[in-house]
GROMACS .gro file of C-alpha atoms in nm:
model
  352
    1MET     CA    1   2.852   4.762  -2.712
    2SER     CA    2   2.828   4.388  -2.729
    3GLN     CA    3   3.051   4.179  -2.512
    4PRO     CA    4   3.363   4.021  -2.697
    5THR     CA    5   3.352   3.664  -2.745
    6ALA     CA    6   3.597   3.401  -2.550
    7HIS     CA    7   3.722   3.134  -2.762
    8SER     CA    8   3.897   2.851  -2.614
    9GLU     CA    9   4.216   2.740  -2.744
   10PRO     CA   10   4.425   2.411  -2.750
   11PRO     CA   11   4.660   2.403  -2.462
   12SER     CA   12   5.028   2.460  -2.509
   13ALA     CA   13   5.274   2.168  -2.495
   14ALA     CA   14   5.391   2.309  -2.128
   15GLN     CA   15   5.036   2.241  -2.053
   16GLY     CA   16   4.960   1.937  -2.281
   17GLY     CA   17   4.915   1.550  -2.171
   18LEU     CA   18   5.259   1.493  -2.285
   19ASN     CA   19   5.337   1.274  -1.999
   20LEU     CA   20   5.156   1.012  -2.245
   21TYR     CA   21   5.387   1.101  -2.526
   22ARG     CA   22   5.540   0.749  -2.505
   23ARG     CA   23   5.633   0.483  -2.756
   24PRO     CA   24   5.350   0.246  -2.820
   25LEU     CA   25   5.546  -0.093  -2.851
   26ARG     CA   26   5.689  -0.024  -2.516
   27VAL     CA   27   5.430   0.093  -2.341
   28GLY     CA   28   5.265  -0.263  -2.483
   29ILE     CA   29   5.538  -0.488  -2.398
   30LEU     CA   30   5.576  -0.332  -2.034
   31ALA     CA   31   5.220  -0.363  -2.014
   32VAL     CA   32   5.240  -0.733  -2.014
   33LEU     CA   33   5.557  -0.816  -1.857
   34ALA     CA   34   5.460  -0.586  -1.540
   35GLY     CA   35   5.121  -0.659  -1.565
   36ILE     CA   36   5.031  -0.602  -1.174
   37THR     CA   37   5.141  -0.274  -1.149
   38TYR     CA   38   5.234  -0.122  -1.460
   39PRO     CA   39   4.879  -0.115  -1.590
   40THR     CA   40   4.757   0.092  -1.295
   41TRP     CA   41   5.028   0.349  -1.340
   42TRP     CA   42   4.943   0.387  -1.710
   43THR     CA   43   4.590   0.448  -1.606
   44TRP     CA   44   4.679   0.738  -1.367
   45GLN     CA   45   4.872   0.886  -1.677
   46LEU     CA   46   4.598   0.844  -1.885
   47PHE     CA   47   4.351   1.042  -1.689
   48LYS     CA   48   4.656   1.307  -1.622
   49PHE     CA   49   4.664   1.323  -1.959
   50THR     CA   50   4.292   1.393  -2.057
   51ARG     CA   51   4.279   1.644  -1.762
   52ARG     CA   52   4.580   1.822  -1.889
   53GLU     CA   53   4.435   1.800  -2.260
   54GLY     CA   54   4.098   1.989  -2.132
   55PHE     CA   55   3.886   1.723  -2.235
   56PRO     CA   56   3.532   1.790  -2.171
   57ARG     CA   57   3.472   1.465  -1.949
   58ALA     CA   58   3.820   1.435  -1.793
   59SER     CA   59   3.802   1.291  -1.447
   60SER     CA   60   3.999   1.202  -1.139
   61PHE     CA   61   4.158   0.821  -1.184
   62TRP     CA   62   4.058   0.699  -0.831
   63TRP     CA   63   3.709   0.669  -1.011
   64THR     CA   64   3.848   0.377  -1.158
   65LEU     CA   65   3.871   0.187  -0.806
   66ILE     CA   66   3.465   0.186  -0.833
   67PRO     CA   67   3.353  -0.136  -1.021
   68ILE     CA   68   3.157  -0.065  -1.328
   69VAL     CA   69   3.175   0.326  -1.275
   70GLY     CA   70   3.567   0.265  -1.331
   71VAL     CA   71   3.503   0.110  -1.701
   72VAL     CA   72   3.277   0.384  -1.765
   73MET     CA   73   3.504   0.658  -1.682
   74VAL     CA   74   3.804   0.509  -1.882
   75TRP     CA   75   3.574   0.469  -2.183
   76ARG     CA   76   3.448   0.878  -2.139
   77GLN     CA   77   3.834   0.927  -2.163
   78LEU     CA   78   3.919   0.735  -2.461
   79ASP     CA   79   3.592   0.878  -2.623
   80ASP     CA   80   3.681   1.201  -2.560
   81LEU     CA   81   4.032   1.107  -2.714
   82LYS     CA   82   3.811   1.005  -3.012
   83LYS     CA   83   3.639   1.347  -3.079
   84ALA     CA   84   3.965   1.536  -2.995
   85ALA     CA   85   4.179   1.341  -3.225
   86GLY     CA   86   3.917   1.361  -3.547
   87SER     CA   87   4.121   1.276  -3.830
   88LYS     CA   88   4.460   1.293  -3.659
   89ALA     CA   89   4.438   0.947  -3.512
   90ARG     CA   90   4.236   0.623  -3.498
   91VAL     CA   91   4.067   0.537  -3.159
   92HIS     CA   92   3.867   0.260  -3.098
   93PRO     CA   93   3.696   0.305  -2.736
   94LYS     CA   94   3.471   0.007  -2.705
   95LEU     CA   95   3.730  -0.257  -2.844
   96ILE     CA   96   4.000  -0.088  -2.591
   97VAL     CA   97   3.743  -0.121  -2.312
   98ALA     CA   98   3.633  -0.474  -2.407
   99LEU     CA   99   3.981  -0.602  -2.371
  100LEU     CA  100   4.047  -0.457  -2.081
  101VAL     CA  101   3.731  -0.601  -1.904
  102ALA     CA  102   3.810  -0.927  -2.077
  103GLY     CA  103   4.196  -0.940  -1.940
  104SER     CA  104   4.007  -0.863  -1.567
  105LEU     CA  105   3.784  -1.113  -1.628
  106ALA     CA  106   4.049  -1.362  -1.684
  107LEU     CA  107   4.224  -1.236  -1.351
  108GLN     CA  108   3.897  -1.276  -1.169
  109ALA     CA  109   3.882  -1.637  -1.329
  110GLY     CA  110   4.235  -1.714  -1.197
  111ARG     CA  111   4.219  -1.615  -0.847
  112LEU     CA  112   3.880  -1.815  -0.832
  113ALA     CA  113   3.938  -2.132  -1.031
  114ASN     CA  114   4.106  -2.427  -0.858
  115ARG     CA  115   4.380  -2.539  -1.105
  116SER     CA  116   4.723  -2.650  -1.128
  117LEU     CA  117   5.020  -2.421  -1.104
  118GLY     CA  118   5.044  -2.445  -1.462
  119GLY     CA  119   4.677  -2.366  -1.545
  120LEU     CA  120   4.721  -2.061  -1.312
  121LEU     CA  121   4.998  -1.904  -1.505
  122LEU     CA  122   4.849  -1.950  -1.852
  123ILE     CA  123   4.537  -1.776  -1.724
  124LEU     CA  124   4.742  -1.477  -1.622
  125LEU     CA  125   4.952  -1.484  -1.899
  126LEU     CA  126   4.625  -1.491  -2.072
  127ALA     CA  127   4.496  -1.173  -1.896
  128PHE     CA  128   4.827  -0.988  -1.900
  129LEU     CA  129   4.792  -1.037  -2.266
  130LEU     CA  130   4.441  -0.889  -2.312
  131THR     CA  131   4.512  -0.581  -2.086
  132GLY     CA  132   4.870  -0.523  -2.268
  133PHE     CA  133   4.681  -0.563  -2.628
  134ALA     CA  134   4.448  -0.291  -2.486
  135ILE     CA  135   4.680  -0.047  -2.366
  136TYR     CA  136   4.893  -0.106  -2.637
  137LEU     CA  137   4.597   0.015  -2.879
  138ALA     CA  138   4.523   0.344  -2.650
  139GLN     CA  139   4.874   0.409  -2.674
  140ARG     CA  140   4.880   0.429  -3.027
  141SER     CA  141   4.577   0.629  -3.063
  142ILE     CA  142   4.757   0.875  -2.788
  143THR     CA  143   5.091   0.865  -2.947
  144SER     CA  144   4.933   0.964  -3.306
  145TYR     CA  145   4.697   1.250  -3.134
  146LEU     CA  146   4.996   1.412  -2.941
  147ARG     CA  147   5.229   1.337  -3.240
  148ALA     CA  148   5.003   1.596  -3.489
  149THR     CA  149   4.921   1.818  -3.198
  150TYR     CA  150   5.268   1.915  -3.086
  151PRO     CA  151   5.471   1.831  -3.400
  152LEU     CA  152   5.770   1.972  -3.253
  153GLU     CA  153   5.776   1.759  -2.960
  154ARG     CA  154   5.928   1.434  -2.898
  155GLU     CA  155   5.833   1.112  -2.763
  156ARG     CA  156   5.925   1.064  -2.383
  157ARG     CA  157   6.195   0.827  -2.297
  158LEU     CA  158   6.158   0.584  -2.027
  159SER     CA  159   6.053   0.748  -1.709
  160VAL     CA  160   6.119   0.706  -1.363
  161GLY     CA  161   5.775   0.639  -1.284
  162GLU     CA  162   5.798   0.314  -1.575
  163VAL     CA  163   6.071   0.178  -1.415
  164ALA     CA  164   5.925   0.194  -1.063
  165ALA     CA  165   5.605   0.023  -1.160
  166THR     CA  166   5.810  -0.256  -1.351
  167LEU     CA  167   6.020  -0.334  -1.084
  168LEU     CA  168   5.751  -0.362  -0.858
  169SER     CA  169   5.521  -0.551  -1.076
  170LEU     CA  170   5.815  -0.814  -1.131
  171LEU     CA  171   5.883  -0.824  -0.730
  172LEU     CA  172   5.501  -0.892  -0.691
  173SER     CA  173   5.531  -1.153  -0.967
  174ALA     CA  174   5.808  -1.336  -0.812
  175ALA     CA  175   5.637  -1.341  -0.482
  176VAL     CA  176   5.308  -1.450  -0.622
  177GLY     CA  177   5.504  -1.708  -0.812
  178GLY     CA  178   5.711  -1.835  -0.506
  179LEU     CA  179   5.369  -1.836  -0.319
  180LEU     CA  180   5.201  -2.041  -0.570
  181TYR     CA  181   5.450  -2.322  -0.588
  182TYR     CA  182   5.492  -2.317  -0.231
  183TRP     CA  183   5.121  -2.410  -0.216
  184THR     CA  184   5.096  -2.651  -0.504
  185VAL     CA  185   5.415  -2.788  -0.625
  186ALA     CA  186   5.657  -2.806  -0.348
  187ASP     CA  187   5.466  -3.091  -0.208
  188ALA     CA  188   5.440  -3.432  -0.372
  189GLY     CA  189   5.122  -3.521  -0.290
  190PRO     CA  190   4.921  -3.776  -0.033
  191VAL     CA  191   5.140  -3.969   0.164
  192ILE     CA  192   5.010  -4.255   0.343
  193SER     CA  193   5.176  -4.459   0.636
  194TYR     CA  194   5.053  -4.786   0.755
  195LEU     CA  195   5.125  -4.838   1.103
  196PRO     CA  196   5.334  -5.027   1.212
  197ALA     CA  197   5.441  -5.036   0.883
  198ALA     CA  198   5.816  -4.937   1.044
  199SER     CA  199   6.026  -5.018   1.323
  200PRO     CA  200   5.925  -4.853   1.667
  201VAL     CA  201   6.192  -4.555   1.748
  202THR     CA  202   6.349  -4.583   2.084
  203ASP     CA  203   6.419  -4.203   2.133
  204LEU     CA  204   6.072  -4.106   2.201
  205PRO     CA  205   5.924  -4.177   2.558
  206ALA     CA  206   5.611  -4.409   2.541
  207SER     CA  207   5.363  -4.503   2.762
  208PRO     CA  208   5.451  -4.866   2.953
  209GLY     CA  209   5.341  -5.142   2.678
  210TRP     CA  210   5.323  -4.903   2.391
  211ALA     CA  211   5.560  -4.830   2.081
  212ALA     CA  212   5.641  -4.504   1.959
  213TYR     CA  213   5.640  -4.461   1.571
  214ARG     CA  214   5.804  -4.162   1.386
  215ASN     CA  215   5.740  -4.072   1.007
  216THR     CA  216   5.957  -3.775   0.887
  217ASP     CA  217   5.780  -3.792   0.498
  218PRO     CA  218   5.447  -3.676   0.628
  219GLY     CA  219   5.580  -3.534   0.963
  220PHE     CA  220   5.404  -3.679   1.275
  221THR     CA  221   5.472  -3.922   1.535
  222ILE     CA  222   5.234  -4.140   1.698
  223GLN     CA  223   5.205  -4.460   1.973
  224LEU     CA  224   5.031  -4.809   1.932
  225PRO     CA  225   4.966  -5.019   2.202
  226ALA     CA  226   5.118  -5.400   2.213
  227GLY     CA  227   4.766  -5.578   2.131
  228TRP     CA  228   4.669  -5.266   1.907
  229ALA     CA  229   4.569  -5.508   1.617
  230SER     CA  230   4.307  -5.674   1.850
  231VAL     CA  231   4.108  -5.386   1.755
  232SER     CA  232   4.104  -5.401   1.386
  233TYR     CA  233   3.987  -5.695   1.152
  234ASP     CA  234   4.211  -5.990   1.053
  235LEU     CA  235   4.495  -5.894   0.893
  236ASP     CA  236   4.602  -6.203   0.682
  237ALA     CA  237   4.238  -6.206   0.557
  238GLN     CA  238   4.208  -5.864   0.450
  239GLN     CA  239   4.588  -5.813   0.359
  240GLU     CA  240   4.569  -5.452   0.489
  241ASN     CA  241   4.685  -5.289   0.800
  242PRO     CA  242   4.413  -5.174   1.066
  243THR     CA  243   4.589  -4.843   1.133
  244LYS     CA  244   4.706  -4.570   0.882
  245VAL     CA  245   4.766  -4.189   0.878
  246ILE     CA  246   4.730  -4.007   0.520
  247LYS     CA  247   4.853  -3.655   0.489
  248ARG     CA  248   4.590  -3.615   0.206
  249GLU     CA  249   4.533  -3.213   0.170
  250ASN     CA  250   4.878  -2.959   0.144
  251GLY     CA  251   4.879  -2.622   0.021
  252SER     CA  252   4.688  -2.295   0.047
  253PRO     CA  253   4.518  -2.225   0.391
  254THR     CA  254   4.193  -2.441   0.472
  255SER     CA  255   3.965  -2.497   0.750
  256LEU     CA  256   3.929  -2.825   0.918
  257ASP     CA  257   3.548  -2.836   0.834
  258ARG     CA  258   3.662  -2.820   0.468
  259PHE     CA  259   3.906  -3.067   0.466
  260ALA     CA  260   3.642  -3.312   0.647
  261ARG     CA  261   3.412  -3.251   0.429
  262ASN     CA  262   3.645  -3.308   0.123
  263ALA     CA  263   3.771  -3.605   0.286
  264ALA     CA  264   3.438  -3.782   0.349
  265ALA     CA  265   3.301  -3.707   0.001
  266ALA     CA  266   3.617  -3.845  -0.142
  267GLN     CA  267   3.478  -4.198   0.013
  268VAL     CA  268   3.074  -4.204   0.066
  269GLY     CA  269   2.934  -4.371  -0.234
  270GLY     CA  270   2.869  -4.713  -0.376
  271ASP     CA  271   2.861  -4.958  -0.061
  272ILE     CA  272   3.030  -4.679   0.188
  273GLN     CA  273   2.817  -4.466   0.403
  274LEU     CA  274   2.875  -4.167   0.624
  275THR     CA  275   2.722  -4.250   0.937
  276GLU     CA  276   2.839  -4.028   1.189
  277GLN     CA  277   3.028  -3.703   1.240
  278HIS     CA  278   3.123  -3.448   1.514
  279ARG     CA  279   3.420  -3.257   1.630
  280VAL     CA  280   3.636  -3.383   1.919
  281THR     CA  281   3.952  -3.211   2.087
  282LEU     CA  282   4.267  -3.396   2.080
  283PRO     CA  283   4.621  -3.276   2.192
  284ALA     CA  284   4.739  -3.225   1.857
  285GLY     CA  285   4.426  -2.975   1.815
  286GLU     CA  286   4.062  -2.966   1.683
  287ALA     CA  287   3.961  -3.248   1.471
  288VAL     CA  288   3.642  -3.410   1.317
  289ARG     CA  289   3.574  -3.776   1.396
  290MET     CA  290   3.384  -3.991   1.122
  291MET     CA  291   3.238  -4.317   1.111
  292PHE     CA  292   3.191  -4.504   0.794
  293SER     CA  293   3.033  -4.872   0.689
  294GLU     CA  294   3.098  -5.065   0.412
  295THR     CA  295   2.863  -5.368   0.354
  296TYR     CA  296   2.922  -5.597   0.070
  297LEU     CA  297   2.900  -5.979  -0.018
  298ASP     CA  298   3.256  -6.204   0.025
  299ALA     CA  299   3.341  -6.454  -0.206
  300ASP     CA  300   3.096  -6.706  -0.062
  301GLY     CA  301   2.788  -6.453  -0.105
  302VAL     CA  302   2.803  -6.368   0.251
  303SER     CA  303   2.750  -6.005   0.326
  304VAL     CA  304   3.022  -5.844   0.543
  305THR     CA  305   3.027  -5.522   0.706
  306ASN     CA  306   3.329  -5.316   0.757
  307HIS     CA  307   3.376  -4.985   0.979
  308TYR     CA  308   3.606  -4.749   0.968
  309VAL     CA  309   3.692  -4.489   1.210
  310GLU     CA  310   3.847  -4.152   1.068
  311TYR     CA  311   3.963  -3.854   1.241
  312ALA     CA  312   4.071  -3.538   1.012
  313LEU     CA  313   4.313  -3.291   1.173
  314VAL     CA  314   4.443  -2.942   0.993
  315MET     CA  315   4.769  -2.776   1.069
  316THR     CA  316   4.835  -2.440   0.967
  317LYS     CA  317   5.178  -2.299   0.983
  318ALA     CA  318   5.347  -2.047   0.771
  319PHE     CA  319   5.070  -1.967   0.501
  320ARG     CA  320   5.064  -2.344   0.447
  321SER     CA  321   4.764  -2.612   0.571
  322ASN     CA  322   4.832  -2.986   0.586
  323GLY     CA  323   4.531  -3.186   0.626
  324TYR     CA  324   4.576  -3.560   0.800
  325LEU     CA  325   4.328  -3.839   0.831
  326LEU     CA  326   4.401  -4.120   1.091
  327ARG     CA  327   4.179  -4.415   0.988
  328PHE     CA  328   4.114  -4.739   1.211
  329GLY     CA  329   3.927  -5.066   1.013
  330VAL     CA  330   3.705  -5.233   1.215
  331LEU     CA  331   3.534  -5.585   1.113
  332ASP     CA  332   3.290  -5.581   1.326
  333ALA     CA  333   3.042  -5.302   1.529
  334VAL     CA  334   3.276  -5.059   1.724
  335THR     CA  335   3.261  -5.169   2.071
  336ASP     CA  336   3.322  -4.912   2.384
  337GLU     CA  337   3.626  -5.114   2.452
  338MET     CA  338   3.791  -5.044   2.092
  339GLN     CA  339   3.678  -4.703   2.065
  340SER     CA  340   3.864  -4.589   2.410
  341THR     CA  341   4.156  -4.821   2.239
  342ILE     CA  342   4.131  -4.591   1.929
  343ASP     CA  343   4.098  -4.280   2.166
  344GLN     CA  344   4.419  -4.359   2.338
  345ILE     CA  345   4.603  -4.410   2.020
  346VAL     CA  346   4.475  -4.074   1.839
  347SER     CA  347   4.542  -3.889   2.176
  348THR     CA  348   4.906  -3.970   2.113
  349PHE     CA  349   4.956  -3.829   1.775
  350ARG     CA  350   5.181  -3.531   1.720
  351VAL     CA  351   5.270  -3.305   1.403
  352LEU     CA  352   5.638  -3.282   1.358
   0.00000   0.00000   0.00000
């Protein structure tokens, strides 16, 4: 006597994937507005939906954490939905996955690109729009499928999970936005202090015969000896102060080597050459000492060479780096006496 043949039956409403029986427009809008965490919550629900519906390639959500493999897994869930839906709903797995990948690539571009705050926000908005549209299309197909499969059921209202994912995303967005502002906008940019441009302060101790200076804008103090101008070129002829402190790079944490490399690259070229560079230890911290030479013809056609001695320092505090350049201009070769005076000056540099 032959054995009875087992027939698979569609899952009941109690077992089915009604966790994703939701309004597509609401899901799409939340995927855009809460683009940091809501898409993750929705993807979790997608894999729960395919398992409850008994799709042949239903899998675990955790596969999505593996690059490339996760994309394939999402496509398989949507492809199974397309086969199960038949004429009940239109499903476009390739288009949906392509939009999700494009949104992910846009996020990576925003993370790697060195742009202004406005540019970063535009890239993030593009990423959220692409991802949100992909989720909207997928949700529209899922809702159509569930409506046809369970005609007596109703769409689910806003759930606790949706609210939690949305609120968490908004909090993270506010935190990230504040950090970007803190790194890119809060500081007005380079501040150049020519010394001694301001009057010396009297409330700071100074070595005998030296004067102390404080600049609260870039936030530093420094001391200069009475004869400090003797280590520089003639001020009246050059119409420039021999010593200046530049607060050049402010924002997200950076390394001393990177800051020094960028500072040198901004100057080298044409008649200016980098002739020496090495690390030194100052009371204010580790620094990079650089020497530049600039040779040109003056108004009388005589070849003139200027020398510049620079010290680059980076101070990182509270997730923010400030880069300082201490620059000294010297007309002739840097003698041992000149270098000794410069060393004494930079040893008095302190960051407020």
